[in-house]
Every structure is written in C-alpha cells, then in structure tokens.
mmCIF file of C-alpha atoms in Angstrom:
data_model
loop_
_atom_site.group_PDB
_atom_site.id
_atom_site.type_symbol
_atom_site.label_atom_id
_atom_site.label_comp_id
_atom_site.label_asym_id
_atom_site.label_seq_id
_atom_site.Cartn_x
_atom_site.Cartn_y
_atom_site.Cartn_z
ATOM 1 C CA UNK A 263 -10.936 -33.420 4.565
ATOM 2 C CA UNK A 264 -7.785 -32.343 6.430
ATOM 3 C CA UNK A 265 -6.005 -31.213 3.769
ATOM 4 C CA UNK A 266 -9.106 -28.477 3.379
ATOM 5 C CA UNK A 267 -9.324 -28.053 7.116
ATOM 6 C CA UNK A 268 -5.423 -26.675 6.556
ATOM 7 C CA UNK A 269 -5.941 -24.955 3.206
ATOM 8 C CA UNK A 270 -8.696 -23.149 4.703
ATOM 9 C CA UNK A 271 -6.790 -22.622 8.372
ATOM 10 C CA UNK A 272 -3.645 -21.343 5.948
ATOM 11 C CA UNK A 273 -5.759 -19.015 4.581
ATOM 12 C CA UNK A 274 -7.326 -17.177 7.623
ATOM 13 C CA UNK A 275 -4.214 -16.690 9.101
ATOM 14 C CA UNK A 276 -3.119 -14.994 5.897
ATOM 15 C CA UNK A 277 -6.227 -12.558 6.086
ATOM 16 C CA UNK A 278 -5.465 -11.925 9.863
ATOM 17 C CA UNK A 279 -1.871 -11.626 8.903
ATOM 18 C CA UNK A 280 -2.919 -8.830 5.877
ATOM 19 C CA UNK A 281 -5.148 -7.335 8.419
ATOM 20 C CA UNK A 282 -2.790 -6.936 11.190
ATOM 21 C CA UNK A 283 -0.100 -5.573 9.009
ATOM 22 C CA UNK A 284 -2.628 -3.093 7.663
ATOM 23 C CA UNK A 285 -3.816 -2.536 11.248
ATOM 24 C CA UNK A 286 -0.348 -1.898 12.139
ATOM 25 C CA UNK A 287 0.475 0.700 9.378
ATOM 26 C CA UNK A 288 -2.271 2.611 10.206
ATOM 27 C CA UNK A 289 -1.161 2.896 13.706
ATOM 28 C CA UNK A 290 2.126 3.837 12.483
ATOM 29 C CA UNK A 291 1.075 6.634 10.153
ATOM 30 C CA UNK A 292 -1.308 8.135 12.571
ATOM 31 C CA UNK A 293 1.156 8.550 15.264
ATOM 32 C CA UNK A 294 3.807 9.436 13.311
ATOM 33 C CA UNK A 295 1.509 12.422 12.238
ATOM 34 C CA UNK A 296 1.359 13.309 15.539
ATOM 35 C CA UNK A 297 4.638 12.865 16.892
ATOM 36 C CA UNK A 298 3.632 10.055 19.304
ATOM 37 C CA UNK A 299 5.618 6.837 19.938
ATOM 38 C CA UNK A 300 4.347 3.940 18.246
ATOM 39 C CA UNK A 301 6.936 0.712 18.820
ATOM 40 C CA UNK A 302 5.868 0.806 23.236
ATOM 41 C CA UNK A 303 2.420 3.164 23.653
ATOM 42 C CA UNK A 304 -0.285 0.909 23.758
ATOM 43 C CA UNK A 305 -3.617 1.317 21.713
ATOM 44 C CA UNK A 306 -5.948 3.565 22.665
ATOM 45 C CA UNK A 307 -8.887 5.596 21.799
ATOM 46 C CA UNK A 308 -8.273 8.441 19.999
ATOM 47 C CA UNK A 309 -11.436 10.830 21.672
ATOM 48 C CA UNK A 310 -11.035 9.729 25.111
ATOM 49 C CA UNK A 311 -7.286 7.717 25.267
ATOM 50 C CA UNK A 312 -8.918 5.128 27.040
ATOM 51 C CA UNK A 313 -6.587 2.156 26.484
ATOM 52 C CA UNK A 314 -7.660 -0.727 23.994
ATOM 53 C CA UNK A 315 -8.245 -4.207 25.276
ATOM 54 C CA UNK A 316 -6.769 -7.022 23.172
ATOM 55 C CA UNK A 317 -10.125 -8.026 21.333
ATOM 56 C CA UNK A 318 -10.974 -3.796 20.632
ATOM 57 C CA UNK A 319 -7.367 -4.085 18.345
ATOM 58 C CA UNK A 320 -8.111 -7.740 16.047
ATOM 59 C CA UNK A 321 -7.946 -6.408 12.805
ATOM 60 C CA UNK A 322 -11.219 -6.050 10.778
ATOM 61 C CA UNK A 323 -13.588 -7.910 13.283
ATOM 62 C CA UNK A 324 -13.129 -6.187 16.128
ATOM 63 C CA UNK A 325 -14.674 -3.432 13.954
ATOM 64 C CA UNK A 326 -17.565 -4.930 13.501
ATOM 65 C CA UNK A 327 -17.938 -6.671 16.950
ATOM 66 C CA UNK A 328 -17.358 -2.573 17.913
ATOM 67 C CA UNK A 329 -20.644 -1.565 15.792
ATOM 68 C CA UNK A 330 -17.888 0.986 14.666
ATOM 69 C CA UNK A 331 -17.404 2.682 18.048
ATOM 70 C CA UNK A 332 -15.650 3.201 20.985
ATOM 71 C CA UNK A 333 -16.751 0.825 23.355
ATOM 72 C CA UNK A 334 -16.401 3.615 25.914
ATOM 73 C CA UNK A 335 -17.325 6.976 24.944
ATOM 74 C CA UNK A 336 -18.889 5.876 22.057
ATOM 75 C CA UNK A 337 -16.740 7.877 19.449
ATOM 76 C CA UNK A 338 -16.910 6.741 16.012
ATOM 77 C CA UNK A 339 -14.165 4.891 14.526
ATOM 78 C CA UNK A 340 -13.590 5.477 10.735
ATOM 79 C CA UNK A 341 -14.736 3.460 8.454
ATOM 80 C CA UNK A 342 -11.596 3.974 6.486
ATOM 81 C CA UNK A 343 -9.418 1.930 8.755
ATOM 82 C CA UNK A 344 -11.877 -1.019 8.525
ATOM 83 C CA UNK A 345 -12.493 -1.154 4.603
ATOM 84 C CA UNK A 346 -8.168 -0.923 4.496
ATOM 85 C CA UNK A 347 -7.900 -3.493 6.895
ATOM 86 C CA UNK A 348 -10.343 -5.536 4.561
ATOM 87 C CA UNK A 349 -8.869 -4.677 1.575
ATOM 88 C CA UNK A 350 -5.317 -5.606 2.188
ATOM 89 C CA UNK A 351 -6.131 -8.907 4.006
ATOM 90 C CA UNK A 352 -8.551 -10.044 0.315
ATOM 91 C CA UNK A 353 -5.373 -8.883 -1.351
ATOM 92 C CA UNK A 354 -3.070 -10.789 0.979
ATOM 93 C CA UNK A 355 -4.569 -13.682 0.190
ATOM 94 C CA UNK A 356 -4.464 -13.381 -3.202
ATOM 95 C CA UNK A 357 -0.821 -12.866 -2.743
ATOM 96 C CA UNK A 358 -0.944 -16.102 -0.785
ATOM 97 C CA UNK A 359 -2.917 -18.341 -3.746
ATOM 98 C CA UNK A 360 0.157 -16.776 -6.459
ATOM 99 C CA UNK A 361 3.105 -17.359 -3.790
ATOM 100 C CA UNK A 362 1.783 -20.391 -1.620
ATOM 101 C CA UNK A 363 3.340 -20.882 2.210
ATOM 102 C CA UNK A 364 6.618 -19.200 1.439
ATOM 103 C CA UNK A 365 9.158 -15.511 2.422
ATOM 104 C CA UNK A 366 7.946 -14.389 -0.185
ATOM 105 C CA UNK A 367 4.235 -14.003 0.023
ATOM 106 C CA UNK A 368 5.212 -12.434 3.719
ATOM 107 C CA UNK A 369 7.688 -9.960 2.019
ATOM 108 C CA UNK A 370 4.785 -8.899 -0.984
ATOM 109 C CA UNK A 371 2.151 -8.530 2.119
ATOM 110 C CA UNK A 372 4.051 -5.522 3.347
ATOM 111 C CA UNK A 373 4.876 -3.773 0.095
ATOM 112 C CA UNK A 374 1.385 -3.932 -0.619
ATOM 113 C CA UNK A 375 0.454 -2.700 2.701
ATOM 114 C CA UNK A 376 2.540 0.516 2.406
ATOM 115 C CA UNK A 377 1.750 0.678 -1.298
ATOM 116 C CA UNK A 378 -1.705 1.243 -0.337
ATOM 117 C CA UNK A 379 -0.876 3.533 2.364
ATOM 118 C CA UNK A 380 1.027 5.750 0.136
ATOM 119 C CA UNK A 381 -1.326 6.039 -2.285
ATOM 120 C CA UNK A 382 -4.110 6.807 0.722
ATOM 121 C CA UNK A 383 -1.996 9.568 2.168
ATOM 122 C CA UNK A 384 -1.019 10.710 -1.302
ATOM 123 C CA UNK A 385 -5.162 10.817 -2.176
ATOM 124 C CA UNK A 386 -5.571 13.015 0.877
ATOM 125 C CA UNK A 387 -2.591 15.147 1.383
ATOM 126 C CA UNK A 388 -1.013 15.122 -1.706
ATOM 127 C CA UNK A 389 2.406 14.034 -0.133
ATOM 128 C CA UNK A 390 4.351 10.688 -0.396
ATOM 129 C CA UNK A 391 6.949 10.433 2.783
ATOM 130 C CA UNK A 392 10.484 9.306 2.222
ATOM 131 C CA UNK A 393 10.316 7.116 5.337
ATOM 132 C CA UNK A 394 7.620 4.709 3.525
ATOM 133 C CA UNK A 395 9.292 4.790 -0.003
ATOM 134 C CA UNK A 396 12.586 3.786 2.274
ATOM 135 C CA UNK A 397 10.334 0.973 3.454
ATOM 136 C CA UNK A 398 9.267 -0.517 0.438
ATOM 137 C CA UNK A 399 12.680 -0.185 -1.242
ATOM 138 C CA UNK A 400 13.869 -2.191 1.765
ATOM 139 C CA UNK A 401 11.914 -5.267 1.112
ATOM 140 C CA UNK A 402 12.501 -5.298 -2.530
ATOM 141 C CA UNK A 403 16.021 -5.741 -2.225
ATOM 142 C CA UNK A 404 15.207 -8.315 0.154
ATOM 143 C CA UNK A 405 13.196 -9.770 -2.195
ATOM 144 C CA UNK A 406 15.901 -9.388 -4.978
ATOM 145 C CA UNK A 407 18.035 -11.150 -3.103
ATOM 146 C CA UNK A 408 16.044 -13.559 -2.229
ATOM 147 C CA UNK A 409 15.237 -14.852 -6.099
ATOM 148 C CA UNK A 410 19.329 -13.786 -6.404
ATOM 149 C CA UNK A 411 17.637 -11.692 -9.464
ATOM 150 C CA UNK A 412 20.059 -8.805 -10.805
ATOM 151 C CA UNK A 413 19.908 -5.444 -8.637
ATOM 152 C CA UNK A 414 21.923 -3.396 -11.525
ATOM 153 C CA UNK A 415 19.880 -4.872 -14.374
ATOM 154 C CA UNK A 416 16.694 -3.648 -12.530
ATOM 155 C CA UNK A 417 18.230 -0.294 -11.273
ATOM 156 C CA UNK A 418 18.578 0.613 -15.166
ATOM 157 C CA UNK A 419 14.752 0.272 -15.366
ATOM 158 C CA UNK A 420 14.171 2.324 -12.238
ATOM 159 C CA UNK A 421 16.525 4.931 -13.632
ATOM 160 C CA UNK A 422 14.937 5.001 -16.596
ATOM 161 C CA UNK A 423 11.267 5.304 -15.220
ATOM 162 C CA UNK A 424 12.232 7.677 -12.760
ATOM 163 C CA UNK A 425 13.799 9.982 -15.454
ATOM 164 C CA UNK A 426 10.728 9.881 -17.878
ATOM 165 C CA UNK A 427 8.760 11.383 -14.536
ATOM 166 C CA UNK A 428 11.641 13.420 -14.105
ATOM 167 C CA UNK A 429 11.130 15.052 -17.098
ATOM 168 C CA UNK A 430 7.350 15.268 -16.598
ATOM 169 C CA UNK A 431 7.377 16.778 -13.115
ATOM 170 C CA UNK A 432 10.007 19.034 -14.326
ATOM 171 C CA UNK A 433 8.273 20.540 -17.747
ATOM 172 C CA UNK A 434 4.624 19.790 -17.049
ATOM 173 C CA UNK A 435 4.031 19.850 -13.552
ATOM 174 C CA UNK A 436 1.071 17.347 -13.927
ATOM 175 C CA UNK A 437 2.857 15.467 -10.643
ATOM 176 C CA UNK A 438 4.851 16.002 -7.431
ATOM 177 C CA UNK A 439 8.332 15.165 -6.549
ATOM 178 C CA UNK A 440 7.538 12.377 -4.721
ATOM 179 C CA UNK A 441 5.410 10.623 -7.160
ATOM 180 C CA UNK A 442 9.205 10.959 -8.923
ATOM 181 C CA UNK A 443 10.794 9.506 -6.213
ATOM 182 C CA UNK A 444 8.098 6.607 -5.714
ATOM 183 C CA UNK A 445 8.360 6.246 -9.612
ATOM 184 C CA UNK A 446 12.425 5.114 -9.029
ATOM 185 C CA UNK A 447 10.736 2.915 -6.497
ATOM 186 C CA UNK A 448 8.611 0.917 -9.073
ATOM 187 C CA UNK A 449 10.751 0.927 -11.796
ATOM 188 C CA UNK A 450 13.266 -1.216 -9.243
ATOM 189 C CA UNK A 451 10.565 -3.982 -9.912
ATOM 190 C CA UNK A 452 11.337 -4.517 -13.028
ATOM 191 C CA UNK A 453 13.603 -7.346 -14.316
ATOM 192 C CA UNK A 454 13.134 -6.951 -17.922
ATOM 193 C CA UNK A 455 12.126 -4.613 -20.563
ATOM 194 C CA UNK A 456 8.849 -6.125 -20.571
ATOM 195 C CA UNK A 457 8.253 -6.137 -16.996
ATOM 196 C CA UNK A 458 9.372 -2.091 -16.852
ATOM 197 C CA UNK A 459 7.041 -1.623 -19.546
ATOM 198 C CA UNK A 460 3.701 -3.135 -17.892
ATOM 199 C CA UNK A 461 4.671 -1.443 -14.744
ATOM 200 C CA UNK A 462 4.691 2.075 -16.683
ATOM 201 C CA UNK A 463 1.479 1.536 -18.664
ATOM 202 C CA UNK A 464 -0.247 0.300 -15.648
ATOM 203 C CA UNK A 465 0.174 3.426 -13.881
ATOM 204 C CA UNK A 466 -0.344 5.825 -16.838
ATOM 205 C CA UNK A 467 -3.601 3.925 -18.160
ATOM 206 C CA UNK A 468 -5.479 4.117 -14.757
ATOM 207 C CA UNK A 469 -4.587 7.805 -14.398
ATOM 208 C CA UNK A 470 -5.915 8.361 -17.147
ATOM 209 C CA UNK A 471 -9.209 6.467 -16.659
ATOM 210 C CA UNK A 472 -9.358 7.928 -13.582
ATOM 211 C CA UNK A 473 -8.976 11.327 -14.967
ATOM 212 C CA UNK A 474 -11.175 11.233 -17.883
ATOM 213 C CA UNK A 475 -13.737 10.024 -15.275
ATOM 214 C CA UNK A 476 -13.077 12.834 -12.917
ATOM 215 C CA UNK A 477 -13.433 15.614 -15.941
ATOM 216 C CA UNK A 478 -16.639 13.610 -16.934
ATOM 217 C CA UNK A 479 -17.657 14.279 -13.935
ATOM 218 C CA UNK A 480 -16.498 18.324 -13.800
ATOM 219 C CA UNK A 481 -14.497 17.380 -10.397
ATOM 220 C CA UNK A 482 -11.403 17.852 -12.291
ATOM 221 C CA UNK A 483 -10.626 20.173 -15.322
ATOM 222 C CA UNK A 484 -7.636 19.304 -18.070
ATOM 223 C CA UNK A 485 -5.829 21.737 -16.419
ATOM 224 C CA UNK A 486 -5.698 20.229 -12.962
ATOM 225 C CA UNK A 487 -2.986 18.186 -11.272
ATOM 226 C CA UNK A 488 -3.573 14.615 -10.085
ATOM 227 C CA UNK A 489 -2.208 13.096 -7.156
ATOM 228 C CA UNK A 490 -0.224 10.165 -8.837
ATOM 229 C CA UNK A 491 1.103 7.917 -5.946
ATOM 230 C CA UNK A 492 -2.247 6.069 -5.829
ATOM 231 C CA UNK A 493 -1.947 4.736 -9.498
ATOM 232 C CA UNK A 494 1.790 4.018 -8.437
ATOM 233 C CA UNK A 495 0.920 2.056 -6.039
ATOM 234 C CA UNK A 496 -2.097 -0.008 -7.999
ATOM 235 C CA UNK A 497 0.165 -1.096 -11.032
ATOM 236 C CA UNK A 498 3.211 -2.231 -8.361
ATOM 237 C CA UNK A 499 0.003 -4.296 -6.730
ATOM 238 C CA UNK A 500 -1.176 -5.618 -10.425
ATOM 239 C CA UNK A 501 2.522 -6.480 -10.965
ATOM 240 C CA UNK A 502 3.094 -8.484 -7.822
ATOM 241 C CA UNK A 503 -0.457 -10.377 -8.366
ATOM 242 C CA UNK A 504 0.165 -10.792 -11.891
ATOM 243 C CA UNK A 505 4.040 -11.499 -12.577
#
C-alpha cells in the first residue's frame, strides 16, 4: 500500500514537474516576443497586467479552477497554453515510466518541452530561434556526458543529417534554414547508424502523412512548403520514449 501511495505521489510530481516546465517555456517565449524580462517580472495578466497570485500560475489546474479566464477582468486565457501544459506533463510521465527517479528523466523533460515549443512556434510563424536549438543542444551534451556516450561518433550522424537537409533546403526549397539547423540538432541524438536512421524516417514519414492529409484535404497543394520543425521535434520525442 505504501509503495503505491509513493509510485503514485512520484508520479504527480512528475506531471506538475512537466507542467511547470511547460508553464515556464511559455512564459519565456511570450516575453521574449515582446522584449519583456522574464527571470524577475512576476506573472501577470496579459489584458489588464494585473499581477498573478500563486494558485492563478499552478500549471494545468489553475486553468481549469480559472474556467479559462482572468479572474479579474475576465479576459480569456488560451486554450493553447492549457492543452501544452497537459500535453507535456502525460509525456513527462511517460518519460518518467522509461527513465524511473533518475537526471535523466529531468534532462529528457526539458528537451521535450522546447521540442514541442519549437515545433509550436515553427507551426505558427514558420521560424525556429537559435536561442531554443542552443537550449536543447545544451542538455544533450549533458546528457552525453552523462551516459559518457561518444560526442564525435554522434556528431558524424548530425553532420550527416544536417547535410542531406542541406541539400534539400538548398535545391528544393521544400524547408527553411532552421529546420536545417534543428536537423544538426537531432541527428546529435544518434549513437549509431540505426539510431540516425529511425530518427530520419521518423521525421520524413509523418511529414509526409501529414502532407498527403493536408492535400487530401486541398489546404495544401504539392507545390507548397511545409513547416518542418514540428515533425523534427515529434521523431526526437518518439526517440527519447522509444530508445
């Protein structure tokens, strides 16, 4: 009975933790947008900058304890930030049940945080920001050195990904240079052949699902670019969950 009463404690705090990174990130990217500081301002509301008390900024239930409002003037708050908030704490957790009570589940928590933050802001803008593929290539060499795996053996896979979309941005223009430079990024995963190879399919595959159902669809044409940091970003979360 206690050992489920701390399984199931261990858990929550792993959502909360997903959540509150997520929550975070969000914060983050919003004021960085607008040039505001984010590290000592304190939460507020974005309609009438009334400041946040500490139960209006707990990660996915104060959204719901909100109605999905501002307490205040009664502003909406998107629903966006709450299903993000949602979905990173599910996936943190699922990071937890592969990686148990260890660094390493915290470390995979925050790449997949900005992951999925790239790929948003990639969806919507079309632009992928140095400053967050800086972040995530941070923690992976953390993470390399962590496991003492082999940094050169896995920066000749992320050469030689990043070179294939090289070549593609280059001749085709089907993608950005970012999704190059987030490409390097993924490929820096890799510790094998094997591994580089599942990492590259992953992301080509669900473009192309996605595409096929977009043209389906008649919201895309053959002829149109896709924004390709979110499928990026899904096959580096497929990798982590299933490595």
């Amino acid at each position: 009975m206690e050992n489920n009463f701390y399984k199931i404690t261990l858990i929550f705090l792993v959502f909360m933790l997903g959540g509150s990174f997520a929550s975070f990130y969000h914060v983050f990217v919003n004021r960085r947008e607008k040039k505001e500081d984010f590290i000592f301002a304190r939460s507020h509301c974005d309609n009438c900058n009334r400041k946040l008390a500490f139960y209006e900024i707990i990660p996915v239930f104060s959204y719901i304890y909100l109605k999905g409002k501002c307490k205040s003037c009664g502003e909406k708050i998107g629903i966006d930030k709450f299903l993000t908030e949602i979905l990173i704490s599910i996936l943190s957790v699922l990071n937890f049940f592969k990686y148990g009570n260890s660094l390493y589940t915290i470390l995979f928590i925050v790449i997949i945080t900005v992951a999925i933050f790239i790929g948003i802001i990639d969806l919507k803008t079309g632009y992928i920001y140095n400053i967050d593929l800086f972040i995530i290539l941070v923690f992976i060499l953390l993470l390399k050195l962590l496991a003492e795996e082999n940094i050169l053996n896995s920066l000749k896979f992320s050469l030689g990904i990043g070179l294939f979309f090289f070549m593609l941005y280059k001749f085709t223009e089907m993608m950005g240079l970012g999704d190059v430079y987030y490409s390097f990024i993924m490929g820096f995963f890799a510790n094998n052949l094997l591994e580089a190879f599942n990492l590259f399919k992953d992301s080509f595959l669900i473009a192309a699902i996605f595409s096929i159902i977009l043209i389906l669809l008649k919201k895309k044409s053959f002829k149109d670019s896709i924004a390709f940091g979110p499928f990026i970003s899904i096959s580096i979360i497929i990798f982590i969950l299933c490595r």
